[in-house]
Tab-separated table of C-alpha atoms and ligand atoms in Angstrom:
chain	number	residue	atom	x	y	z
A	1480	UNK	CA	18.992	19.723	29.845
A	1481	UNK	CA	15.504	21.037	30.496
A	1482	UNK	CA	12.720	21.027	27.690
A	1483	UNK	CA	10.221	23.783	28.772
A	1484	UNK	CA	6.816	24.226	26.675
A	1485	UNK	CA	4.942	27.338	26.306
A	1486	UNK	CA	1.183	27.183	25.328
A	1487	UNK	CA	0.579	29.246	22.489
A	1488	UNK	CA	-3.585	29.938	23.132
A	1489	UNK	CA	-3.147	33.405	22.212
A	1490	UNK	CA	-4.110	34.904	25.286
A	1491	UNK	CA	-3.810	38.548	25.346
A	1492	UNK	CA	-0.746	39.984	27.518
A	1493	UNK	CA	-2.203	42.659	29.898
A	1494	UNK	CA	-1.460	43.984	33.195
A	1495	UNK	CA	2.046	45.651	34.935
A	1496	UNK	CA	5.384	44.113	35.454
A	1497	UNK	CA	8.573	45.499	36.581
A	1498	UNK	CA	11.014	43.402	34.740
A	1499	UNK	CA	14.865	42.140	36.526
A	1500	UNK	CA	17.703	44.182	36.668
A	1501	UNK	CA	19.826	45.152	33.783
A	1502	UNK	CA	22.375	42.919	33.067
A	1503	UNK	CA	25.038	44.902	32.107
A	1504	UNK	CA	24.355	47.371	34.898
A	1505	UNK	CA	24.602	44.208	37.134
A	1506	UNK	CA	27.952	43.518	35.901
A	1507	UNK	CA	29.477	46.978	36.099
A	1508	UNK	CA	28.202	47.673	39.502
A	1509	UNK	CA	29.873	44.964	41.133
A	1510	UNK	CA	33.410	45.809	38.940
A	1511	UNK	CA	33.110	48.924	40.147
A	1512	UNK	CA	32.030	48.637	43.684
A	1513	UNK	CA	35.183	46.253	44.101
A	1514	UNK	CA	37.722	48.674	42.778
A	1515	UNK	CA	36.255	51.661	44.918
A	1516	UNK	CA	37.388	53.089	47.860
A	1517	UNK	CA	34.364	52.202	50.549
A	1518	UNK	CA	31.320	50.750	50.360
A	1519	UNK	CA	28.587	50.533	47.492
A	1520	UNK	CA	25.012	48.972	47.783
A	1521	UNK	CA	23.490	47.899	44.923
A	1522	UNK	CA	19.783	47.347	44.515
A	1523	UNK	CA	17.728	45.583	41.617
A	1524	UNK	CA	20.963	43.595	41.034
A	1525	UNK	CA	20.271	40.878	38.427
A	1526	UNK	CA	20.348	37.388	39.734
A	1527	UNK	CA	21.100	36.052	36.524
A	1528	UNK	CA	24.161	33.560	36.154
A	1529	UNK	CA	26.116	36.074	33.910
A	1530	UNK	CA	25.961	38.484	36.812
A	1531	UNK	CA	26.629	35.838	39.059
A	1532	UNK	CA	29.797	35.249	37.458
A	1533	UNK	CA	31.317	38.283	37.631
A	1534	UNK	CA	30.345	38.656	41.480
A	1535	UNK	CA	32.386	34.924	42.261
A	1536	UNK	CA	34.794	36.129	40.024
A	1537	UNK	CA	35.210	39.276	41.924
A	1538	UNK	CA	34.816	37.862	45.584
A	1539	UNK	CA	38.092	35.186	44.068
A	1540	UNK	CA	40.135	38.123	43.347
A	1541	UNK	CA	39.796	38.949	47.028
A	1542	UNK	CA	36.551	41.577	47.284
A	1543	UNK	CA	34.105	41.608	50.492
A	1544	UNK	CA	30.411	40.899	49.230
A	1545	UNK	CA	27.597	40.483	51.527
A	1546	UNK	CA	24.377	39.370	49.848
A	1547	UNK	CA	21.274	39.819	51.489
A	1548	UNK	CA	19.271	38.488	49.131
A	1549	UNK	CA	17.547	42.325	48.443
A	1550	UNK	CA	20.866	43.982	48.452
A	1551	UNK	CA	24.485	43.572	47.405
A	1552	UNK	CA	26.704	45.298	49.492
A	1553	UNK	CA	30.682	45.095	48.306
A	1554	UNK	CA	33.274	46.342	50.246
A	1555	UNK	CA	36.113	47.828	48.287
A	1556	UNK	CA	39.851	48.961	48.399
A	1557	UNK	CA	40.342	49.875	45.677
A	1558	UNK	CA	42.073	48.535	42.573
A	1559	UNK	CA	45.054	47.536	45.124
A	1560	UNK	CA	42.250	45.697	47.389
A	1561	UNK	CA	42.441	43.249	44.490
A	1562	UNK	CA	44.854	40.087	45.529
A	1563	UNK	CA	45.710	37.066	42.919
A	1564	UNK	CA	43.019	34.404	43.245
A	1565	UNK	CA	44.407	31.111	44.097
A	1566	UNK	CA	42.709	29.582	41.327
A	1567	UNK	CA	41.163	29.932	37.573
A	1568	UNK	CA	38.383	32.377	37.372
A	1569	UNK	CA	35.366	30.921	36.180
A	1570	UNK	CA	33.274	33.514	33.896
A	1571	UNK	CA	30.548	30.948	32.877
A	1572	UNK	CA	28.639	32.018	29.619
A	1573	UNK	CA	29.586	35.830	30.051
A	1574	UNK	CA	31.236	37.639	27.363
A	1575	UNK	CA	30.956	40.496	29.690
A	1576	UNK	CA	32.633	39.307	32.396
A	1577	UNK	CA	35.528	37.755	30.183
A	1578	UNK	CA	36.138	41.066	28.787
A	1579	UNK	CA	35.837	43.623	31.372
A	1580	UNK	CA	37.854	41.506	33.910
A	1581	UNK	CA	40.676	41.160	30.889
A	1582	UNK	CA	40.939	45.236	30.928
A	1583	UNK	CA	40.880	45.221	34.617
A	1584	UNK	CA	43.361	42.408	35.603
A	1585	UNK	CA	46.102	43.311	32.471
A	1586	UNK	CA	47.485	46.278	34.879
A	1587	UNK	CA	46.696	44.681	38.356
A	1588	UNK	CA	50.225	42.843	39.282
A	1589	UNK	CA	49.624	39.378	39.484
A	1590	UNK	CA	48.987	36.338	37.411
A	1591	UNK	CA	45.427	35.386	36.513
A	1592	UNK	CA	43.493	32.851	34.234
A	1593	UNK	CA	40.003	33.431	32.882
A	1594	UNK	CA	38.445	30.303	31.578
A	1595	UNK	CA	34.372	29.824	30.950
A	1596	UNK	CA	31.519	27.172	29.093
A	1597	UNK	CA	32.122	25.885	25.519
A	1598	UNK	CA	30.460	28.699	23.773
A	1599	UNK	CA	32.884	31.730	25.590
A	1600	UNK	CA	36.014	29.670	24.425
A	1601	UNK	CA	34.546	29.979	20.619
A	1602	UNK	CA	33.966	33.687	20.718
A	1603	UNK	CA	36.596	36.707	19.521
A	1604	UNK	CA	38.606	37.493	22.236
A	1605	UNK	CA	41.651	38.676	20.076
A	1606	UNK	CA	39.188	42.394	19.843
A	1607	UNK	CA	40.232	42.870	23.422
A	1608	UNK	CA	43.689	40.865	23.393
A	1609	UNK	CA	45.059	42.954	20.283
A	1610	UNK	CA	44.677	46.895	21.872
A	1611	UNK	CA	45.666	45.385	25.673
A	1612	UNK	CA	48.905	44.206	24.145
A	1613	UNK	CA	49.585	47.528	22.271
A	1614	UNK	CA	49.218	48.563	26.278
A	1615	UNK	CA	51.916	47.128	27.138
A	1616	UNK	CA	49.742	43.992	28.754
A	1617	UNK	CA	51.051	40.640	28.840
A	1618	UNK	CA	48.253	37.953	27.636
A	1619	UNK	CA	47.969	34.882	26.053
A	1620	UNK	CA	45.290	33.011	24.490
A	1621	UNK	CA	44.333	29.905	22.506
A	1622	UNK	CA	44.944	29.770	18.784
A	1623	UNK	CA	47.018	32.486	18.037
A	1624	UNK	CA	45.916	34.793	21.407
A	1625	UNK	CA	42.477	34.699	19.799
A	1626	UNK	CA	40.168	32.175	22.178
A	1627	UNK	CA	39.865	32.013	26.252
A	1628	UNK	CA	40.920	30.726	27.826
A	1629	UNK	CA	42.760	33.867	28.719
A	1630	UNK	CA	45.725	34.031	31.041
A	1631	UNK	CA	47.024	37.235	32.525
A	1632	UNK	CA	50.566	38.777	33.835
A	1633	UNK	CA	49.305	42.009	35.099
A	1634	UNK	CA	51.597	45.169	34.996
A	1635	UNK	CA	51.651	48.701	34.442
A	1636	UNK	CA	50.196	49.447	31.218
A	1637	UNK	CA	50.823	52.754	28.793
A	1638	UNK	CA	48.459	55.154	27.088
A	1639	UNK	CA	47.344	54.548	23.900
A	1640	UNK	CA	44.928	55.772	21.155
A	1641	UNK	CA	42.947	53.252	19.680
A	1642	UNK	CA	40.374	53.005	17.099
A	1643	UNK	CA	38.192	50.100	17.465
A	1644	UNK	CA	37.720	48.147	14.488
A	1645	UNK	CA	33.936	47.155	15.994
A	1646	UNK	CA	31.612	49.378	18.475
A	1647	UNK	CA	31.525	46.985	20.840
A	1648	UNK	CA	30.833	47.978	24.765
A	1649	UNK	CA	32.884	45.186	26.316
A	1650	UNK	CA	35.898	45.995	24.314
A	1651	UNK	CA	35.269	49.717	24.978
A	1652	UNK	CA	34.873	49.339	28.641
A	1653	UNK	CA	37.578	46.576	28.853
A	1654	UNK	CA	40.135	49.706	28.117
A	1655	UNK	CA	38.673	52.001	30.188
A	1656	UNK	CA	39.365	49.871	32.856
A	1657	UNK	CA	42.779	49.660	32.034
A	1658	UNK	CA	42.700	52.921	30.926
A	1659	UNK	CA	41.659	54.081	35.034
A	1660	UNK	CA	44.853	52.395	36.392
A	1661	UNK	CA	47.136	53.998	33.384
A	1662	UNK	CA	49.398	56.860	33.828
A	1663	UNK	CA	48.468	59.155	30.977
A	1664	UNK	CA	45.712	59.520	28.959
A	1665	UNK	CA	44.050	56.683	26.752
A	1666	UNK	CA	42.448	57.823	23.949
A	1667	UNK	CA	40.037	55.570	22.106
A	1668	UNK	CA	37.821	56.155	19.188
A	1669	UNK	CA	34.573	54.358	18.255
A	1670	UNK	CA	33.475	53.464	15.123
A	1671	UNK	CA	29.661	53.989	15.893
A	1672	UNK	CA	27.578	54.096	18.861
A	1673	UNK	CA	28.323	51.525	21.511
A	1674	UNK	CA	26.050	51.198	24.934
A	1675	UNK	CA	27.306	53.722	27.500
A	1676	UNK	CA	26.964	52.316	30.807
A	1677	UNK	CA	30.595	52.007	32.053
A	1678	UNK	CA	30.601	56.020	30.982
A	1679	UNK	CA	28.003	57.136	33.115
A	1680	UNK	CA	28.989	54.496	35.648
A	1681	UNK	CA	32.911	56.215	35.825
A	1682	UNK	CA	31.186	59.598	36.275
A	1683	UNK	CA	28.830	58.323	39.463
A	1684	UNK	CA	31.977	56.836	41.088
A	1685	UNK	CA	33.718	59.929	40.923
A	1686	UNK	CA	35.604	59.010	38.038
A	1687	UNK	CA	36.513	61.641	34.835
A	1688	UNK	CA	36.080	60.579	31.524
A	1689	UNK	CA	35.583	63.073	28.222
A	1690	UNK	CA	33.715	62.030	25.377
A	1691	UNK	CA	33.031	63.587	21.996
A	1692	UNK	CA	30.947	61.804	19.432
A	1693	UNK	CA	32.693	58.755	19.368
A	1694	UNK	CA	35.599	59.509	21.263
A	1695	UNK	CA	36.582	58.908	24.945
A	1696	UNK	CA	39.701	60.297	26.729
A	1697	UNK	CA	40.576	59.238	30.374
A	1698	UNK	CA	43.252	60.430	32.191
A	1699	UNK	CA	44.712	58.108	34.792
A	1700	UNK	CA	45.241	56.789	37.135
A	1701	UNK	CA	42.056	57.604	38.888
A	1702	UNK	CA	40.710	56.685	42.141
A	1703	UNK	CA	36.561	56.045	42.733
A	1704	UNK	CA	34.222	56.544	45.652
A	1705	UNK	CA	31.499	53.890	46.687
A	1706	UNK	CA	27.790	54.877	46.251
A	1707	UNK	CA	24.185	53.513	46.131
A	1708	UNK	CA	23.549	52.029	42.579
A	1709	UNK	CA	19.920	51.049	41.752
A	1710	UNK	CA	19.625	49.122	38.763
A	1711	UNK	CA	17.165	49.907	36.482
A	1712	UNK	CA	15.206	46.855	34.668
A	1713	UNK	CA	16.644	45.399	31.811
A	1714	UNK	CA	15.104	46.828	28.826
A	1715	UNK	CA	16.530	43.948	26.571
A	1716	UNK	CA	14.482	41.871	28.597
A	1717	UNK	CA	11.375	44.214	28.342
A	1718	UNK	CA	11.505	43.666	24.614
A	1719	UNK	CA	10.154	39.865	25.139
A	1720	UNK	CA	6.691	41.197	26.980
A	1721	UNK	CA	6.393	44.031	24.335
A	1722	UNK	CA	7.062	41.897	21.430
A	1723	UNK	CA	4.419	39.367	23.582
A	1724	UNK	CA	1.706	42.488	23.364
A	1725	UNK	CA	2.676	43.697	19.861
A	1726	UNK	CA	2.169	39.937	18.390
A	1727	UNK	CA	-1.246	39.179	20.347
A	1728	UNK	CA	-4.395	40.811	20.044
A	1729	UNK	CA	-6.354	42.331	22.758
A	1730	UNK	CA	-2.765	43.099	24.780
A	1731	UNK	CA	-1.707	46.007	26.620
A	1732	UNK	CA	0.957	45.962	29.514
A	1733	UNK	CA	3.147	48.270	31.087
A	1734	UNK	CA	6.647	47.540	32.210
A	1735	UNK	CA	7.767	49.920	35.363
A	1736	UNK	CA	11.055	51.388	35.813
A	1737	UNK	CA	12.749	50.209	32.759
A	1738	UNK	CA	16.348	51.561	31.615
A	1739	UNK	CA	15.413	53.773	28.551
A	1740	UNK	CA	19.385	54.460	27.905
A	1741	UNK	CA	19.075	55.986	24.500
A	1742	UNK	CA	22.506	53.653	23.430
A	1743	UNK	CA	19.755	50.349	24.315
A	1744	UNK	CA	16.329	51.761	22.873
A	1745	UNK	CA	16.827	51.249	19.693
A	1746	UNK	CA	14.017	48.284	19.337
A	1747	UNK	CA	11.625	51.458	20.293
A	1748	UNK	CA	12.445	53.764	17.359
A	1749	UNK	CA	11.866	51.060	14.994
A	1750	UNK	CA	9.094	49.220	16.314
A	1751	UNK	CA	7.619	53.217	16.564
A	1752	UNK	CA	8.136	53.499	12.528
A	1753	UNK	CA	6.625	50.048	12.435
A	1754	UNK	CA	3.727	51.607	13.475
A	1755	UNK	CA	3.987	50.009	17.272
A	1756	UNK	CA	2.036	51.711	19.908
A	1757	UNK	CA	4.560	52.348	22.837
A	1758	UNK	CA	4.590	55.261	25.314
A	1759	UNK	CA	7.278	56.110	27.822
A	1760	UNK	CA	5.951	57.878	31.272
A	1761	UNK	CA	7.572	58.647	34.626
A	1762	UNK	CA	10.854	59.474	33.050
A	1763	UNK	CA	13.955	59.840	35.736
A	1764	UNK	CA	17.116	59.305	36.455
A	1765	UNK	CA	19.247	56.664	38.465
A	1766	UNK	CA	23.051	56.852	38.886
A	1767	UNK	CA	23.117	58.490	35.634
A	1768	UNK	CA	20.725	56.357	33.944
A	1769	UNK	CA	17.400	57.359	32.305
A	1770	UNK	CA	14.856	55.241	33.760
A	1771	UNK	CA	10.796	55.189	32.458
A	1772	UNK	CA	7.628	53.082	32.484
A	1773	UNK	CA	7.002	52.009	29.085
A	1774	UNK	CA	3.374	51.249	27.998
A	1775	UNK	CA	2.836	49.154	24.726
A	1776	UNK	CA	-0.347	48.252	23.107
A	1777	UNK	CA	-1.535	45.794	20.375
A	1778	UNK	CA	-1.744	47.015	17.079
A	1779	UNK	CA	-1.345	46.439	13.394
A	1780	UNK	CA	2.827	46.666	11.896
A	1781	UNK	CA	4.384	47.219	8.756
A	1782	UNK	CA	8.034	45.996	7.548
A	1783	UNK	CA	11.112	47.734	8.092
A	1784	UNK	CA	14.348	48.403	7.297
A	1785	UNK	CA	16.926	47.588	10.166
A	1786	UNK	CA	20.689	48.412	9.151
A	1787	UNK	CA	23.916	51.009	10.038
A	1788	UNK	CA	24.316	52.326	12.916
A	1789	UNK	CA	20.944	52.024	14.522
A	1790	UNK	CA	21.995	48.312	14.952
A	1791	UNK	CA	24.523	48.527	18.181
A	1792	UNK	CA	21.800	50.114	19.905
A	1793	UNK	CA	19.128	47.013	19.534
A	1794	UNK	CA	21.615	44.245	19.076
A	1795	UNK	CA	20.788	41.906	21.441
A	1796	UNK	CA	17.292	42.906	20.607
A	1797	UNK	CA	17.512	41.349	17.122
A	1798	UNK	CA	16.222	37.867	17.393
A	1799	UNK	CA	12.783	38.967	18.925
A	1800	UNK	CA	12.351	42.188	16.332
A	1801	UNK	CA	12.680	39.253	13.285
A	1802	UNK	CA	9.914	37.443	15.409
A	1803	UNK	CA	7.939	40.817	15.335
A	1804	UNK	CA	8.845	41.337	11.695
A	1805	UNK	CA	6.676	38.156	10.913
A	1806	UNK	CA	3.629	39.950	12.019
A	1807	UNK	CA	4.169	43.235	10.400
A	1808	UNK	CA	2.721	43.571	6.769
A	1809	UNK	CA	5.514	43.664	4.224
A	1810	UNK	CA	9.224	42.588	4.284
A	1811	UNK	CA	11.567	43.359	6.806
A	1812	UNK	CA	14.958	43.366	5.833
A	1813	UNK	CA	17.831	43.193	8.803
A	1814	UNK	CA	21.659	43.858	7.600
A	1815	UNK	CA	24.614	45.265	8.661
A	1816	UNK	CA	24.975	43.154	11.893
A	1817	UNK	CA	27.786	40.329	10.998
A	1818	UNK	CA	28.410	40.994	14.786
A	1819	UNK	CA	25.219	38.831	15.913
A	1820	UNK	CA	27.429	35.480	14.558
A	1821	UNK	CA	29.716	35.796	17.550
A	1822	UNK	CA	26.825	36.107	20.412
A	1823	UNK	CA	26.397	33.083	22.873
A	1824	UNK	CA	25.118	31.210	19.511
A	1825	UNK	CA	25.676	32.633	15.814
A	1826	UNK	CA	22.463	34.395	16.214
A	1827	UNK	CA	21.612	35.427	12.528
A	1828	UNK	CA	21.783	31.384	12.090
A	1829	UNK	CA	19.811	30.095	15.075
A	1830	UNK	CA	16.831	32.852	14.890
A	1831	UNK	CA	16.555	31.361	11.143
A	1832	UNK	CA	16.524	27.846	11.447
A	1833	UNK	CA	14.304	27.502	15.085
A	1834	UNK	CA	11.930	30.046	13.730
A	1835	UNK	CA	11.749	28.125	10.484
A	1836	UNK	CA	10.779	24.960	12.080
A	1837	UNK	CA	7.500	26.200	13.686
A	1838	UNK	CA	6.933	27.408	10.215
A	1839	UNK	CA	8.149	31.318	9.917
A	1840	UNK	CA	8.964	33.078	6.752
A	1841	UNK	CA	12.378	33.944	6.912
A	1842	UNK	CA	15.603	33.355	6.006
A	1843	UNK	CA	19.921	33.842	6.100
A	1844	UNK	CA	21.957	36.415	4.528
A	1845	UNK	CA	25.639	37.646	5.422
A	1846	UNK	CA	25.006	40.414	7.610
A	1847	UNK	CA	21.203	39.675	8.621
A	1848	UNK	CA	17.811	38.314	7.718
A	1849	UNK	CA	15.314	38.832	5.588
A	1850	UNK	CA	11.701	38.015	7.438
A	1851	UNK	CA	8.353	38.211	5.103
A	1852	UNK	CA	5.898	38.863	7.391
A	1853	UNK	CA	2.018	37.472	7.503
A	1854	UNK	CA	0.099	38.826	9.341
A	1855	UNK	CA	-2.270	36.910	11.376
A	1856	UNK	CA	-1.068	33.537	9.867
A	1857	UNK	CA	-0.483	31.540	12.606
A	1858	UNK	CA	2.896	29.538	13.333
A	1859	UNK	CA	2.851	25.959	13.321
A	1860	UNK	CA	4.637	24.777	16.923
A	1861	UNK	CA	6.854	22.331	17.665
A	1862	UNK	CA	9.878	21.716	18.757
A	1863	UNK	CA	13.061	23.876	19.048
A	1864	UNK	CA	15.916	24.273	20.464
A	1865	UNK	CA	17.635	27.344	22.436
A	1866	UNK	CA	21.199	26.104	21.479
A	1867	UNK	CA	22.176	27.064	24.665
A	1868	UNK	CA	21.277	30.796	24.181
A	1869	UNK	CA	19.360	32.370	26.711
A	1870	UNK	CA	17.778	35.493	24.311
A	1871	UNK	CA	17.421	32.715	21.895
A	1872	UNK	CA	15.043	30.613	24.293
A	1873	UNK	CA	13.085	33.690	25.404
A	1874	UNK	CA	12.210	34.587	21.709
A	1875	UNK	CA	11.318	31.104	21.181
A	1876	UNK	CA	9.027	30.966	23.912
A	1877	UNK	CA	7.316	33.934	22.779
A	1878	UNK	CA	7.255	32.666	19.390
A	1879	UNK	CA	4.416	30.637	20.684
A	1880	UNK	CA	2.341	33.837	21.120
A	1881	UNK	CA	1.492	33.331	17.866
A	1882	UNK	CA	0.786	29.491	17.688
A	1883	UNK	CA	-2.304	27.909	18.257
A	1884	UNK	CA	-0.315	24.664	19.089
A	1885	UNK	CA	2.362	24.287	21.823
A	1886	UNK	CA	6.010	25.507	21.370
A	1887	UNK	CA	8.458	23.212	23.462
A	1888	UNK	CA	11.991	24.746	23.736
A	1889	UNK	CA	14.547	22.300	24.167
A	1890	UNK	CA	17.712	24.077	26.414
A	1891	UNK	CA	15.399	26.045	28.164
A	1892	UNK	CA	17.521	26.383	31.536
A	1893	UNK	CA	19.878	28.712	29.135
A	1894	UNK	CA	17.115	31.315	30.119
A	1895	UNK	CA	18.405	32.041	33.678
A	1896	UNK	CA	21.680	33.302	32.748
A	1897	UNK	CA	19.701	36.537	32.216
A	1898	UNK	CA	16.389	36.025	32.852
A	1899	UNK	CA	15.969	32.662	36.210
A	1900	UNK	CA	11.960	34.035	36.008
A	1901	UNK	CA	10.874	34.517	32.483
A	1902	UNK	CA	8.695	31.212	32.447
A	1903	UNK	CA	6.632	32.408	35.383
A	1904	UNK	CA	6.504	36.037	35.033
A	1905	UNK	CA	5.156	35.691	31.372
A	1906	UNK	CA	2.351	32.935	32.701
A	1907	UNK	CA	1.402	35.525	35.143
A	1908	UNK	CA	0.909	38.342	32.068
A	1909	UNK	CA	-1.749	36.105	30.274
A	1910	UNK	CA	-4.856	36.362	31.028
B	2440	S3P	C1	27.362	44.190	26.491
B	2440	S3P	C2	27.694	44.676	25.256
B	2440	S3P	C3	27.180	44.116	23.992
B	2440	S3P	C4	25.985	43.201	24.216
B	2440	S3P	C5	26.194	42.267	25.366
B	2440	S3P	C6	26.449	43.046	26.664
B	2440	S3P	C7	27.928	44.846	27.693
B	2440	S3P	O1	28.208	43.417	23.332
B	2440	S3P	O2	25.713	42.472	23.052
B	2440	S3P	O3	25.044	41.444	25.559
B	2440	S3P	O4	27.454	44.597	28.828
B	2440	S3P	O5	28.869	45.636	27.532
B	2440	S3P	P1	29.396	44.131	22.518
B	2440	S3P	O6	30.370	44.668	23.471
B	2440	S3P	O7	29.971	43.057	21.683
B	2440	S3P	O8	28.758	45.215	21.740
């Protein structure tokens, strides 16, 4: 276990970055290269551990990968390129991975196991479990079919429609997958807006799918094509440097070629009623995804209200807006997102009682927080701990933007599994 300390001087953030890949980009372009027909090459892939995961766990199920360290090249068959791996598939800390993989494998026809760390055998798994076994699928689980790991008798599935009870992304695109290899048409309805990459991904393959508001018919079975994916950077970790510039006088930065998704942006329409300065420029498109520099600058905040269905689209951007929120004049109130206490960590608790320690104003309620924020008072430092939560260490870390002593983060290595460079790119930012 690493302890890494961040110096909170307040030195202004300024200058240009181009932040890593997007993880969830990452993940779906190596799926999806490995159950194409033909090649794909991937740049920008994100070396993180998560994505790391799901490229061993693909290259065990049988899939050519060359890495050249710039580019990931996979070689696919196919879904029947696929073979049974000859051992348990390791997903690490990746919900992703876990979930898409369970969609995939439940119609592939052999016998798999999907096992990971200590904090992926505590999450929900029963949200993707539950609809595969209407399927037809044949999985079982610990505690009731509720916790991985996960084991797998893949076979041909049937068409179903399905409401989901959550938006969630990684259930969504864990029956799409199935959905692709199902004779028939799988209809499955959304109860709010859920990120939208495995969409746009099916339609740069080749693939078909039809969506309507919140619902998304595909017809299958379906074959894809191979292409060039470049991944955009990964605007959830893009919010660390802006919330760095928005907490720290005398800051402005731009981030290049960041994924500006509109199903992930959600941080920039609220930090933009918060009164944030942030500009978009260069707009285009890659693969099917809306790509932009994004230039933020320093300036005053006030509160805001954060609940319904804007929260799916800045999630995993939570933890850093309540570290904003203690900046911003006023109360910020964040509800409506139960979902954050089955993250890596229960993230509604950990936000609260690390930020508390280094002397924030904020505190627990069933669905959120409630953050009173003050501006200019500055945070105590000290020590805290990631609890093993890599968007939980980043916040921390920049939690000493606004400390005039150090902040040492205890877990710190929990960083890399999206982020292996965050330490040194945000040195290089301070001037
Ligand atoms: C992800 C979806 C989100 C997000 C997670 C990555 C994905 O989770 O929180 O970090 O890549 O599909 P949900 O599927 O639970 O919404």
């Amino acid at each position: 276990m690493t302890e890494s300390t961040f110096f909170g001087e307040g030195k202004p953030i300024a200058g240009e970055i181009a932040v890593p890949g997007d993880k969830s980009i990452s993940h779906r372009a190596v799926i999806f290269g490995s159950i194409a027909s033909g090649t794909t090459t991937i740049d920008g892939f994100l070396r993180g551990n998560d994505c790391l995961s799901t490229l061993a766990c693909m290259r065990a199920l049988g899939v050519g990968i060359d890495d050249s360290g710039d580019r990931i090249t996979v070689h696919g068959h196919g879904f029947d390129g696929l073979k049974e791996p000859s051992s348990v598939l390791d997903v690490g800390n990746s919900g992703t991975t876990i979930r898409l993989l369970s969609g995939l494998l439940s119609a592939r026809p052999f016998y798999t196991v999907l096992a990971g760390d200590a904090s992926i055998h505590k999450r929900p798994m029963g949200r993707v479990i539950d609809p595969l076994t209407m399927m037809g699928g044949k999985l079982w689980a610990r505690r009731g079919n509720r916790f991985a790991p996960i084991s797998i008798k893949g076979r041909p599935l049937h068409a179903i429609r399905y409401t989901l009870p959550v938006a969630s992304a990684q259930v969504k695109s864990a029956l799409l997958l199935a959905g692709l290899q199902t004779e028939g048409v799988t209809v499955l309805t959304e109860p709010g807006p859920s990120r939208d990459h495995t969409e746009r991904m099916i339609q740069a393959f080749g693939g078909d799918i039809r969506t309507e508001g919140f619902m998304h018919r595909i017809a299958g079975p379906q074959t894809l094509a191979g292409i060039h994916v470049r991944v955009p950077g990964d605007f959830s970790s893009a919010a660390f440097f802006i919330a760095a510039a928005l907490l720290t006088p005398g800051s402005h930065l731009v981030l290049r070629s960041v994924g500006v998704n509109p199903t992930r942006i959600g941080m920039v329409d609220i930090l933009r009623k918060m009164g944030g300065n942030i500009h978009f420029s260069n707009e285009r498109d890659w693969n099917g995804e809306p790509v932009a520099d994004i230039e933020v600058e320093y300036g005053t905040l006030r509160a805001a209200e954060i609940g319904g269905p804007a929260i799916p689209r800045l999630i995993d951007e939570l933890p850093v807006m309540a570290l904003i929120a203690t900046e911003a004049e006023g109360t910020t109130v964040i509800k409506d997102a139960a979902e954050l206490k089955v993250k890596e960590t229960n993230r509604i608790q950990t936000t609260v009682e690390q930020l508390r320690k280094i002397g924030a104003d904020i505190e627990e309620t069933d669905d959120g927080m409630i953050v009173r924020g003050h501006p200019g008072r500055r945070f105590t430092g000290g020590t805290v701990d990631s609890a093993g939560d890599h968007r939980i260490g980043m916040m921390l870390a920049i939690a000493a933007q606004k400390s005039d002593n150090p902040v040492s983060v205890c877990n710190a290595e929990a960083m890399a599994v999206s982020f292996p460079s965050f330490r040194d790119r945000l040195a290089a930012l301070k001037k």
